[in-house]
Coordinates of C-alpha atoms and ligand atoms in Angstrom, one line a residue:
X9 CA -22.4 -31.1 -29.8
X10 CA -19.8 -32.7 -27.4
X11 CA -20.5 -31.8 -23.9
X12 CA -17.7 -30.8 -21.6
X13 CA -17.0 -32.0 -18.1
X14 CA -16.0 -29.3 -15.7
X15 CA -14.6 -29.1 -12.2
X16 CA -16.4 -26.8 -9.7
X17 CA -14.9 -25.3 -6.4
X18 CA -18.2 -24.5 -4.7
X19 CA -16.6 -22.3 -2.0
X20 CA -18.1 -20.6 1.1
X21 CA -17.2 -17.1 -0.2
X22 CA -16.2 -17.8 -3.8
X23 CA -16.7 -20.3 -6.4
X24 CA -14.8 -21.3 -9.6
X25 CA -15.6 -23.5 -12.5
X26 CA -12.6 -24.9 -14.5
X27 CA -12.0 -27.4 -17.5
X28 CA -9.3 -29.3 -19.0
X29 CA -8.1 -28.1 -22.3
X30 CA -5.3 -29.7 -24.2
X31 CA -4.5 -31.7 -21.0
X32 CA -4.1 -28.5 -19.0
X33 CA -6.6 -27.1 -16.5
X34 CA -8.0 -23.6 -17.0
X35 CA -10.4 -21.6 -14.9
X36 CA -13.3 -20.2 -17.1
X37 CA -13.7 -16.5 -17.0
X38 CA -17.4 -16.2 -16.6
X39 CA -18.2 -12.9 -14.9
X40 CA -16.9 -10.0 -16.9
X41 CA -13.6 -11.8 -17.4
X42 CA -13.4 -13.1 -13.8
X43 CA -13.1 -16.7 -13.0
X44 CA -13.8 -15.9 -9.3
X45 CA -17.4 -15.7 -8.6
X46 CA -18.8 -14.7 -5.2
X47 CA -21.1 -17.6 -3.9
X48 CA -23.9 -15.2 -3.3
X49 CA -27.6 -15.3 -4.6
X50 CA -29.9 -12.3 -4.4
X51 CA -33.5 -12.3 -5.1
X52 CA -35.6 -9.5 -6.3
X53 CA -39.3 -10.0 -5.1
X54 CA -40.6 -7.2 -7.2
X55 CA -39.8 -8.9 -10.7
X56 CA -38.8 -12.4 -9.6
X57 CA -35.4 -11.9 -10.8
X58 CA -32.4 -13.7 -9.3
X59 CA -28.9 -12.4 -9.2
X60 CA -25.7 -14.2 -8.8
X61 CA -21.9 -13.5 -7.9
X62 CA -20.7 -10.0 -7.8
X63 CA -24.1 -8.4 -8.8
X64 CA -25.7 -10.3 -5.9
X65 CA -23.0 -9.4 -3.5
X66 CA -23.5 -5.6 -4.4
X67 CA -27.2 -5.9 -3.5
X68 CA -26.3 -7.2 0.0
X69 CA -26.2 -3.7 1.6
X70 CA -29.6 -2.6 0.1
X71 CA -31.4 -6.0 0.4
X72 CA -29.8 -8.0 3.2
X73 CA -32.9 -10.1 3.8
X74 CA -33.2 -11.0 0.1
X75 CA -29.4 -11.8 -0.3
X76 CA -28.0 -15.2 0.7
X77 CA -24.3 -15.6 1.5
X78 CA -22.1 -18.3 2.9
X79 CA -24.8 -21.0 2.2
X80 CA -22.0 -23.7 2.2
X81 CA -22.1 -23.3 6.1
X82 CA -25.6 -24.7 6.1
X83 CA -25.5 -27.3 3.5
X84 CA -26.7 -30.7 4.7
X85 CA -29.0 -29.2 7.3
X86 CA -32.8 -29.5 7.1
X87 CA -33.3 -26.0 8.4
X88 CA -34.8 -23.8 5.7
X89 CA -33.5 -20.4 4.7
X90 CA -36.1 -17.6 4.7
X91 CA -35.8 -15.1 1.8
X92 CA -38.6 -12.5 1.9
X93 CA -41.7 -14.5 1.9
X94 CA -40.2 -17.7 0.4
X95 CA -38.1 -20.5 2.1
X96 CA -35.4 -22.6 0.6
X97 CA -33.2 -25.5 1.7
X98 CA -29.5 -24.8 1.6
X99 CA -29.0 -27.3 -1.1
X100 CA -31.6 -25.4 -3.2
X101 CA -29.5 -22.2 -3.1
X102 CA -26.4 -24.2 -3.9
X103 CA -28.2 -25.7 -6.8
X104 CA -28.9 -22.2 -8.1
X105 CA -25.2 -21.3 -7.8
X106 CA -24.1 -24.5 -9.6
X107 CA -26.7 -24.0 -12.3
X108 CA -25.4 -20.3 -12.8
X109 CA -21.9 -21.5 -13.0
X110 CA -22.5 -24.3 -15.5
X111 CA -24.8 -22.2 -17.5
X112 CA -22.3 -19.3 -17.8
X113 CA -19.5 -21.7 -18.6
X114 CA -21.5 -23.3 -21.4
X115 CA -22.2 -19.8 -22.6
X116 CA -18.5 -18.7 -22.6
X117 CA -17.3 -22.1 -24.2
X118 CA -20.1 -22.5 -26.7
X119 CA -20.7 -26.1 -25.6
X120 CA -22.9 -27.7 -23.0
X121 CA -21.7 -28.5 -19.6
X122 CA -23.6 -31.3 -18.1
X123 CA -21.2 -33.3 -16.1
X124 CA -19.2 -32.0 -13.2
X125 CA -16.8 -32.8 -10.4
X126 CA -17.7 -30.8 -7.3
X127 CA -15.1 -30.4 -4.4
X128 CA -16.0 -30.3 -0.7
X129 CA -13.9 -29.7 2.5
X130 CA -12.2 -32.9 3.8
X131 CA -14.3 -32.5 6.9
X132 CA -17.7 -32.6 5.3
X133 CA -19.7 -35.4 6.7
X134 CA -22.0 -37.9 4.8
X135 CA -25.1 -35.6 5.0
X136 CA -23.1 -32.6 3.7
X137 CA -21.7 -34.5 0.8
X138 CA -25.1 -36.0 -0.2
X139 CA -26.7 -32.5 0.0
X140 CA -23.9 -31.4 -2.4
X141 CA -24.7 -34.1 -4.8
X142 CA -28.4 -33.3 -4.5
X143 CA -27.6 -29.7 -5.2
X144 CA -25.9 -30.8 -8.5
X145 CA -28.7 -32.9 -9.5
X146 CA -31.2 -30.1 -8.8
X147 CA -29.2 -28.0 -10.9
X148 CA -29.7 -30.6 -13.8
X149 CA -26.0 -31.7 -13.6
X150 CA -24.6 -35.1 -13.5
X151 CA -22.3 -35.2 -10.5
X152 CA -19.6 -37.6 -11.5
X153 CA -17.7 -37.3 -8.3
X154 CA -17.4 -35.3 -5.1
X155 CA -13.7 -34.8 -4.2
X156 CA -11.9 -33.4 -1.2
X157 CA -10.7 -29.8 -1.6
X158 CA -7.1 -30.5 -0.5
X159 CA -6.8 -33.6 -2.8
X160 CA -8.0 -31.5 -5.6
X161 CA -5.3 -28.9 -4.9
X162 CA -2.7 -31.7 -4.6
X163 CA -3.8 -32.8 -8.2
X164 CA -2.5 -29.6 -9.7
X165 CA 0.9 -30.2 -8.2
X166 CA 1.6 -33.5 -9.7
X167 CA 5.2 -33.0 -10.1
X168 CA 7.1 -34.2 -13.2
X169 CA 10.2 -35.0 -11.2
X170 CA 8.3 -37.1 -8.6
X171 CA 5.5 -38.6 -10.6
X172 CA 6.1 -42.3 -11.5
X173 CA 6.2 -45.4 -9.6
X174 CA 7.8 -45.9 -6.3
X175 CA 7.9 -42.2 -5.7
X176 CA 6.1 -40.8 -2.6
X177 CA 5.5 -37.2 -1.6
X178 CA 4.0 -35.7 1.5
X179 CA 2.1 -32.5 0.9
X180 CA 0.7 -30.1 3.5
X181 CA -2.3 -28.3 2.1
X182 CA -3.1 -25.1 4.2
X183 CA -6.4 -23.6 3.1
X184 CA -7.5 -20.3 4.6
X185 CA -10.5 -19.1 2.7
X186 CA -13.2 -16.4 3.6
X187 CA -15.0 -18.3 6.5
X188 CA -13.3 -21.5 7.0
X189 CA -9.9 -22.9 7.7
X190 CA -8.6 -26.3 6.8
X191 CA -5.2 -28.1 6.8
X192 CA -4.5 -31.4 5.5
X193 CA -1.6 -33.9 5.0
X194 CA -1.9 -35.5 1.7
X195 CA 0.3 -38.5 0.5
X196 CA 0.9 -38.9 -3.2
X197 CA 2.0 -42.4 -4.1
X198 CA 2.1 -42.7 -7.8
X199 CA -1.4 -42.0 -8.9
X200 CA -2.9 -42.5 -5.5
X201 CA -3.6 -39.6 -3.3
X202 CA -4.7 -40.0 0.3
X203 CA -5.7 -37.5 2.9
X204 CA -3.7 -38.8 5.9
X205 CA -5.1 -36.2 8.4
X206 CA -7.3 -33.1 8.0
X207 CA -7.9 -30.4 10.8
X208 CA -9.5 -27.2 10.8
X209 CA -12.0 -24.6 12.1
X210 CA -15.1 -23.9 10.3
X211 CA -15.5 -20.6 12.0
X212 CA -12.1 -19.2 11.2
X213 CA -11.2 -17.4 8.0
X214 CA -10.5 -14.1 6.2
X215 CA -13.8 -12.7 7.6
X216 CA -12.4 -12.7 11.0
X217 CA -9.4 -10.6 9.9
X218 CA -11.9 -8.1 8.4
X219 CA -13.9 -8.1 11.6
X220 CA -11.0 -7.0 13.6
X221 CA -10.2 -4.0 11.3
X222 CA -14.0 -3.3 11.3
X223 CA -14.2 -3.3 15.1
X224 CA -11.2 -0.8 15.0
X225 CA -12.9 1.6 12.6
X226 CA -16.1 1.3 14.6
X227 CA -14.3 2.2 17.8
X228 CA -12.7 5.3 16.2
X229 CA -15.9 6.5 15.0
X230 CA -17.7 5.8 18.3
X231 CA -15.2 7.7 20.2
X232 CA -15.1 10.6 17.8
X233 CA -18.9 10.7 17.8
X234 CA -19.3 9.8 21.4
X235 CA -22.2 7.4 20.8
X236 CA -22.9 3.7 20.3
X237 CA -23.0 2.9 16.6
X238 CA -23.2 -0.8 16.9
X239 CA -26.9 -1.1 15.9
X240 CA -26.2 0.9 12.8
X241 CA -26.6 -1.9 10.3
X242 CA -25.7 -0.2 7.0
X243 CA -22.6 1.2 8.7
X244 CA -21.5 -2.2 9.9
X245 CA -21.9 -3.5 6.2
X246 CA -19.9 -0.4 4.9
X247 CA -17.1 -0.8 7.4
X248 CA -16.8 -4.4 6.8
X249 CA -16.4 -3.6 3.1
X250 CA -13.7 -1.0 4.0
X251 CA -12.0 -3.4 6.3
X252 CA -11.7 -6.1 3.6
X253 CA -10.3 -3.7 1.0
X254 CA -7.8 -2.3 3.7
X255 CA -6.8 -6.0 4.6
X256 CA -6.1 -6.9 0.9
X257 CA -4.2 -3.7 0.3
X258 CA -2.0 -4.4 3.4
X259 CA -0.9 -7.7 1.8
X260 CA 1.1 -5.7 -0.7
X261 CA 1.8 -2.4 0.9
X262 CA 3.1 -1.5 4.5
X263 CA 0.5 1.3 5.1
X264 CA -3.1 2.1 3.9
X265 CA -4.6 5.5 4.1
X266 CA -8.5 5.3 4.4
X267 CA -10.5 8.2 3.2
X268 CA -14.2 7.3 3.1
X269 CA -16.8 10.0 3.1
X270 CA -20.3 9.7 4.7
X271 CA -20.0 6.2 6.2
X272 CA -23.0 7.2 8.2
X273 CA -25.2 10.2 9.1
X274 CA -25.5 11.5 12.7
X275 CA -27.9 14.3 13.5
X276 CA -28.2 15.1 9.8
X277 CA -24.4 15.4 9.5
X278 CA -22.4 13.0 7.3
X279 CA -19.6 11.2 9.3
X280 CA -16.3 10.5 7.3
X281 CA -13.7 7.8 8.2
X282 CA -10.2 9.0 7.8
X283 CA -7.4 6.9 9.2
X284 CA -4.2 5.2 8.4
X285 CA -3.5 1.6 9.2
X286 CA -0.1 0.0 9.2
X287 CA 0.6 -3.6 8.4
X288 CA 2.4 -4.1 11.8
X289 CA -0.7 -2.7 13.5
X290 CA -3.1 -5.0 11.5
X291 CA -0.8 -8.0 12.2
X292 CA -1.0 -7.3 16.0
X293 CA -4.8 -7.2 15.9
X294 CA -4.8 -10.4 14.2
X295 CA -1.9 -12.3 15.6
X296 CA -4.0 -14.8 17.6
X297 CA -5.9 -15.9 14.4
X298 CA -2.7 -16.8 12.6
X299 CA -1.6 -18.6 15.8
X300 CA -4.7 -20.5 15.8
X301 CA -3.9 -21.8 12.3
X302 CA -0.4 -22.7 13.4
X303 CA -1.8 -24.9 16.1
X304 CA -4.1 -26.7 13.7
X305 CA -1.0 -27.3 11.4
X306 CA 0.8 -29.0 14.4
X307 CA -2.3 -31.1 15.1
X308 CA -2.7 -32.3 11.5
X309 CA 0.9 -33.3 11.4
X310 CA 0.6 -35.1 14.9
X311 CA -2.4 -36.9 13.6
X312 CA -0.7 -38.0 10.3
X313 CA 2.3 -38.9 12.6
X314 CA 4.7 -36.8 10.6
X315 CA 6.9 -33.8 11.5
X316 CA 7.7 -30.6 9.8
X317 CA 10.9 -32.0 8.1
X318 CA 8.9 -34.9 6.5
X319 CA 6.7 -32.4 4.4
X320 CA 8.0 -32.3 0.9
X321 CA 5.8 -29.4 -0.2
X322 CA 3.5 -26.8 1.1
X323 CA 0.5 -25.9 -0.9
X324 CA -1.2 -22.6 -0.2
X325 CA -5.0 -22.5 -1.0
X326 CA -7.5 -19.9 -0.4
X327 CA -7.4 -16.0 -0.8
X328 CA -6.4 -15.4 2.7
X329 CA -2.9 -17.2 2.2
X330 CA -2.0 -14.0 0.6
X331 CA -1.7 -12.5 4.1
X332 CA 2.2 -12.0 4.6
X333 CA 1.7 -12.9 8.3
X334 CA 0.4 -16.3 7.2
X335 CA 3.2 -16.8 4.9
X336 CA 5.8 -15.8 7.5
X337 CA 4.4 -18.1 10.1
X338 CA 4.6 -21.1 7.7
X339 CA 8.1 -20.1 6.5
X340 CA 9.3 -20.2 10.0
X341 CA 7.6 -23.5 10.9
X342 CA 8.8 -25.3 7.7
X343 CA 12.1 -23.5 7.4
X344 CA 11.5 -22.7 3.8
X345 CA 10.2 -19.6 1.9
X346 CA 6.6 -19.8 1.1
X347 CA 5.4 -19.0 -2.4
X348 CA 2.1 -19.3 -4.3
X349 CA 3.0 -21.7 -7.0
X350 CA -0.5 -21.8 -8.4
X351 CA -3.1 -19.2 -8.0
X352 CA -4.5 -20.0 -4.4
X353 CA -7.9 -18.8 -5.5
X354 CA -8.1 -21.2 -8.5
X355 CA -6.1 -24.3 -7.7
X356 CA -9.0 -26.3 -6.1
X357 CA -11.2 -25.7 -9.2
X358 CA -8.2 -26.5 -11.4
X359 CA -7.6 -29.8 -9.5
X360 CA -11.3 -30.6 -9.9
X361 CA -10.9 -30.2 -13.6
X362 CA -8.0 -32.5 -13.6
X363 CA -10.0 -35.1 -11.7
X364 CA -13.0 -34.6 -14.3
X365 CA -10.5 -35.2 -17.2
X366 CA -9.3 -38.5 -15.5
X367 CA -12.8 -39.7 -15.2
X368 CA -13.7 -39.0 -18.7
X369 CA -10.4 -40.4 -19.9
X370 CA -9.2 -37.2 -21.5
X371 CA -5.5 -37.3 -22.0
X372 CA -3.6 -35.4 -19.4
X373 CA -0.3 -33.5 -20.1
X374 CA 2.3 -35.1 -18.0
X375 CA 3.3 -31.8 -16.6
X376 CA 0.5 -30.3 -14.6
X377 CA 2.4 -28.4 -12.1
X378 CA 4.4 -25.5 -12.4
X379 CA 6.8 -25.7 -9.4
X380 CA 10.4 -27.0 -9.4
X381 CA 10.2 -30.2 -7.3
X382 CA 13.9 -30.0 -6.3
X383 CA 16.4 -27.3 -5.9
X384 CA 18.8 -26.7 -8.7
X385 CA 22.2 -25.4 -8.7
X386 CA 25.9 -26.0 -9.5
X387 CA 29.0 -27.0 -7.9
X388 CA 30.6 -23.8 -6.9
X389 CA 33.6 -23.0 -8.8
X390 CA 35.2 -20.5 -6.5
X391 CA 34.8 -22.2 -3.1
X392 CA 37.1 -24.8 -1.7
X393 CA 36.9 -26.3 1.7
X394 CA 40.1 -25.0 3.2
X395 CA 40.6 -28.1 5.4
X396 CA 40.1 -30.8 2.8
X397 CA 40.8 -28.9 -0.5
X398 CA 37.6 -30.5 -1.6
X399 CA 35.3 -28.3 -3.8
X400 CA 32.0 -29.8 -3.2
X401 CA 29.8 -27.0 -2.2
X402 CA 26.2 -27.0 -3.8
X403 CA 25.3 -23.5 -4.7
X404 CA 21.5 -23.2 -5.2
X405 CA 20.3 -21.1 -8.2
X406 CA 16.7 -22.2 -8.3
X407 CA 15.2 -23.2 -4.9
X408 CA 12.8 -26.1 -4.8
X409 CA 9.1 -25.1 -5.0
X410 CA 9.8 -22.1 -6.9
X411 CA 7.1 -21.2 -9.4
X412 CA 8.2 -21.9 -12.9
X413 CA 8.9 -20.7 -15.6
X414 CA 11.6 -18.9 -13.8
X415 CA 15.0 -17.4 -14.5
X416 CA 17.6 -16.8 -11.7
X417 CA 21.2 -16.3 -11.9
X418 CA 24.3 -16.1 -9.7
X419 CA 27.7 -14.8 -10.1
X420 CA 31.0 -16.7 -9.5
X421 CA 34.5 -15.8 -9.6
X422 CA 37.5 -17.4 -11.5
X423 CA 40.2 -18.8 -9.1
X424 CA 43.4 -18.3 -11.4
X425 CA 44.7 -15.7 -13.6
X426 CA 43.9 -16.5 -17.3
X427 CA 41.9 -19.5 -16.1
X428 CA 41.3 -21.7 -19.3
X429 CA 37.9 -23.1 -18.6
X430 CA 35.3 -24.0 -16.1
X431 CA 33.4 -27.3 -15.8
X432 CA 29.7 -26.6 -15.4
X433 CA 28.0 -29.2 -13.4
X434 CA 24.2 -28.9 -12.9
X435 CA 22.9 -30.7 -9.9
X436 CA 19.6 -31.4 -8.3
X437 CA 18.9 -31.8 -4.7
X438 CA 18.7 -30.4 -1.2
X439 CA 22.0 -31.3 0.3
X440 CA 24.7 -28.7 0.8
X441 CA 27.1 -31.2 -0.7
X442 CA 27.0 -32.0 -4.4
X443 CA 28.1 -35.6 -3.8
X444 CA 24.7 -36.1 -2.1
X445 CA 22.7 -34.6 -4.9
X446 CA 22.0 -35.8 -8.4
X447 CA 24.2 -34.7 -11.2
X448 CA 21.9 -34.0 -14.0
X449 CA 24.2 -32.6 -16.7
X450 CA 27.7 -31.1 -17.1
X451 CA 29.6 -29.3 -19.8
X452 CA 32.7 -27.4 -20.3
X453 CA 32.9 -23.6 -20.9
X454 CA 36.2 -22.3 -22.3
X455 CA 37.2 -18.9 -21.0
X456 CA 38.9 -15.9 -22.6
X457 CA 42.1 -14.8 -20.9
X458 CA 41.1 -12.7 -17.9
X459 CA 42.5 -11.7 -14.5
X460 CA 41.9 -13.8 -11.4
X461 CA 38.5 -13.2 -9.6
X462 CA 36.8 -12.3 -12.9
X463 CA 33.0 -12.8 -12.7
X464 CA 31.3 -15.5 -14.5
X465 CA 27.5 -15.4 -14.6
X466 CA 25.5 -18.5 -14.4
X467 CA 21.8 -18.3 -15.5
X468 CA 19.2 -21.0 -15.1
X469 CA 16.0 -20.7 -17.0
X470 CA 13.5 -23.3 -16.1
X471 CA 10.5 -23.6 -18.4
X472 CA 7.2 -25.4 -18.1
X473 CA 8.3 -28.3 -20.2
X474 CA 10.8 -29.1 -17.5
X475 CA 13.7 -27.9 -19.5
X476 CA 16.5 -25.8 -17.9
X477 CA 18.6 -23.6 -20.2
X478 CA 21.8 -23.0 -18.5
X479 CA 23.7 -20.0 -19.7
X480 CA 27.3 -19.3 -18.7
X481 CA 28.8 -15.9 -19.6
X482 CA 32.1 -14.1 -19.1
X483 CA 30.9 -10.6 -18.7
X484 CA 32.5 -8.0 -20.8
X485 CA 34.2 -10.6 -23.3
X486 CA 31.1 -11.4 -25.3
X487 CA 31.7 -15.0 -24.3
X488 CA 28.4 -16.9 -23.7
X489 CA 27.3 -20.6 -23.9
X490 CA 23.8 -22.0 -23.4
X491 CA 22.9 -25.7 -22.9
X492 CA 19.5 -27.1 -22.5
X493 CA 19.1 -29.7 -19.8
X494 CA 16.0 -31.8 -19.9
X495 CA 15.3 -32.6 -16.4
X496 CA 12.8 -35.5 -17.3
X497 CA 15.4 -37.0 -19.7
X498 CA 18.1 -36.8 -17.3
X499 CA 16.0 -38.6 -14.7
X500 CA 15.0 -41.3 -17.2
X501 CA 18.6 -41.7 -18.3
X502 CA 19.8 -42.1 -14.7
X503 CA 17.0 -44.7 -14.2
X504 CA 18.1 -46.6 -17.4
X505 CA 21.6 -46.5 -16.5
X506 CA 20.6 -47.9 -13.1
X507 CA 18.7 -50.7 -14.8
X508 CA 21.5 -51.5 -17.2
X509 CA 19.2 -50.7 -20.2
X510 CA 20.7 -49.2 -23.2
X511 CA 19.8 -46.1 -25.3
X512 CA 16.5 -44.6 -26.2
X513 CA 13.9 -46.6 -28.0
X514 CA 14.0 -46.2 -31.8
X515 CA 11.2 -46.0 -34.5
X516 CA 11.0 -48.8 -36.8
X517 CA 12.8 -48.3 -40.2
X518 CA 9.4 -47.5 -42.0
X519 CA 6.1 -46.6 -40.7
X520 CA 4.3 -49.7 -40.0
X521 CA 0.7 -48.5 -40.8
X522 CA -1.3 -45.3 -41.4
X523 CA -1.4 -44.4 -37.6
X524 CA 2.3 -44.7 -37.2
X525 CA 2.7 -42.7 -40.4
X526 CA 0.5 -40.0 -38.8
X527 CA 2.5 -40.1 -35.6
X528 CA 5.7 -39.5 -37.5
X529 CA 4.2 -36.6 -39.2
X530 CA 3.2 -35.2 -35.9
X531 CA 6.8 -35.7 -34.5
X532 CA 7.9 -33.2 -37.2
X533 CA 5.7 -30.6 -35.6
X534 CA 8.1 -28.1 -34.2
X535 CA 5.6 -26.0 -32.4
X536 CA 5.0 -28.7 -29.9
X537 CA 6.7 -28.7 -26.7
X538 CA 9.9 -31.0 -26.4
X539 CA 8.4 -33.1 -23.7
X540 CA 5.3 -33.7 -25.7
X541 CA 7.3 -34.9 -28.6
X542 CA 9.4 -37.0 -26.3
X543 CA 6.2 -38.6 -24.9
X544 CA 4.8 -39.1 -28.4
X545 CA 8.0 -40.7 -29.7
X546 CA 8.1 -43.1 -26.8
X547 CA 4.6 -44.2 -27.3
X548 CA 5.0 -44.4 -31.0
X549 CA 8.1 -46.7 -30.7
X550 CA 6.2 -48.9 -28.3
X551 CA 3.2 -49.2 -30.7
X552 CA 5.5 -49.8 -33.7
X553 CA 7.5 -52.4 -31.9
X554 CA 4.3 -54.2 -30.7
X555 CA 3.1 -54.2 -34.2
X556 CA 6.5 -55.4 -35.9
X557 CA 7.0 -58.0 -33.2
X558 CA 3.4 -59.3 -33.5
X559 CA 2.5 -58.9 -29.9
X560 CA -1.1 -60.0 -28.7
X561 CA -4.0 -58.1 -30.1
X562 CA -5.1 -56.7 -26.8
X563 CA -1.7 -55.2 -26.2
X564 CA -1.5 -53.6 -29.6
X565 CA -5.1 -52.2 -29.3
X566 CA -4.3 -50.7 -25.9
X567 CA -1.2 -48.9 -27.2
X568 CA -3.1 -47.8 -30.3
X569 CA -5.9 -46.2 -28.1
X570 CA -3.3 -44.5 -26.1
X571 CA -1.5 -43.2 -29.2
X572 CA -4.8 -42.0 -30.7
X573 CA -5.7 -40.2 -27.5
X574 CA -2.2 -38.6 -27.2
X575 CA -2.1 -37.5 -30.8
X576 CA -5.6 -35.9 -30.5
X577 CA -4.5 -34.0 -27.5
X578 CA -1.3 -32.8 -29.2
X579 CA -3.2 -31.8 -32.3
X580 CA -5.6 -29.7 -30.2
X581 CA -2.6 -28.3 -28.4
X582 CA -1.0 -27.5 -31.6
X583 CA -4.3 -25.9 -33.1
X584 CA -4.5 -23.8 -30.1
X585 CA -1.0 -22.4 -30.6
X586 CA -2.4 -21.2 -33.9
Ligands
ADP13 P1 -13.6 -19.7 0.2 O1 -12.8 -20.9 -0.1 O2 -14.1 -19.6 1.6 O3 -14.8 -19.5 -0.7 P2 -11.5 -17.9 -0.9 O4 -10.5 -18.9 -1.0 O5 -12.2 -17.4 -2.2 O6 -12.8 -18.4 0.1 O7 -10.9 -16.7 -0.1 C1 -11.7 -15.6 0.2 C2 -11.0 -14.7 1.2 O8 -9.6 -14.4 0.9 C3 -11.7 -13.4 1.6 O9 -11.8 -13.4 3.0 C4 -10.8 -12.4 1.1 O10 -10.8 -11.1 1.8 C5 -9.5 -13.0 1.2 N1 -8.5 -12.4 0.4 C6 -8.5 -12.3 -1.0 N2 -7.4 -11.6 -1.5 C7 -6.6 -11.4 -0.3 C8 -5.4 -10.7 -0.2 N3 -4.7 -10.2 -1.2 N4 -4.9 -10.5 1.1 C9 -5.6 -11.1 2.1 N5 -6.7 -11.8 1.9 C10 -7.3 -11.9 0.8
MG14 MG1 -12.1 -22.5 -0.8

């Protein structure tokens, strides 16, 4: 049976294993449908059983001395961990976690997982990296590569609009996890990804936010009971758990009411915890923590010799980036709204899976990312510069870095009674003036007679294939027109026009051999995405031309290999579509 190569984010708090499927990375749901597995191992000395993930985490309260958390903090050190009567090296515990992840993934996929790419923080030194490789080997896995977490996160965001030669993009990866914080400036230049600078704090993370709330709860209880409860270990664990749940709830709601019964027992009486916490209050308690991360962001940019305006994209990684205070701080610093384009809990593992695919030569779909790389909008049809009479305002409909697929619309108004038509011009770029942005497409929309200032709705629907469906409609008149704008094609056309080349490549008159015949059949496959078909056609044209023109054998073989690989991937994709 063919084995699969997976990517593993071996985190301090949580771990995720992912694989490439049909050229797209997917996290594997291994624990009751969950892809996020707590990095916890718990031993039962009675029967010798070992528990992992959520099960192990649940045992922590009852068996703290038999449960190991955050082993990543110790990896690379020789200092053994004592569990009951036994001792383990940190890498031995990590090995157990890796083995568990790989075994569960194999079970879910029904295929063996033997080869892996494992991610580590950019600041890991040689000893920590080597210990991580040893952990993989102890788990019986072949560690094909160790890659940096920020680089992995950047892999997922390979933008269709910027990938290609000569393009350069600066990405700031902000990773706030459970117990650690990292910020890195990553440069993407074609296929090369380089970490220009990386700063962080290995003792700052979501746990510290929980700790503040826990202290708050403890103080309340101590006041109420008038005694010192700081030595009550089960209470600390219970409060910490309540604190984390409260924190997570506060990320989406402004207030949380806590009603927990019997958090501890004093003089035979159960003590309850009933309190309400507001987000504002919580943010005040933790303001300095967010500020510490802001300073590290500045430090990383200084080190990379860049300023906020140079950063093209901000990638949020780690569960704690769901904290609104973190997003607000970054939005202010970079003067742009912050959004999670890819799940912050999964994106490191997904990037590792992409790297694994690259190493094993699996075909990658060109579009890995799902964010818009540039803002999209139109020339406004209802605003004219009063001084110049010039109508050149760029009205943004989809902001850059917005998660796609996305649909957004705006309303504009006609400027004349019975206006005959509007010229819809779709632009891409960040300038407020259209002339500084790129015109990607334009079309005419004929209007029904209507009074001046009648509304016209413009809707942009951006899909994962890089196609934007632009729909203009005249409300209440049943008058609508939709035009599909292919951003990649538009870009290629612009490039070709620049180079003076003419037209699209064409297939030969007849199939030149069996492979080209097969490619033509696949080109008829309407279930495949337009960009896939586009890619296939381009490659088939190049291959046929090479055969017809009798180009040298190596070149023909090379194209043939590429074509076979692409067709395999597309066939798999089609079969997955059912
Ligand atoms: P690590 O990389 O250290 O393994 P993760 O990226 O998995 O960690 O992040 C775990 C942290 O994210 C925990 O502290 C958890 O409480 C926090 N977290 C998860 N979801 C949210 C949320 N919605 N709001 C705030 N914090 C969250
Ligand atoms: Mg992490």
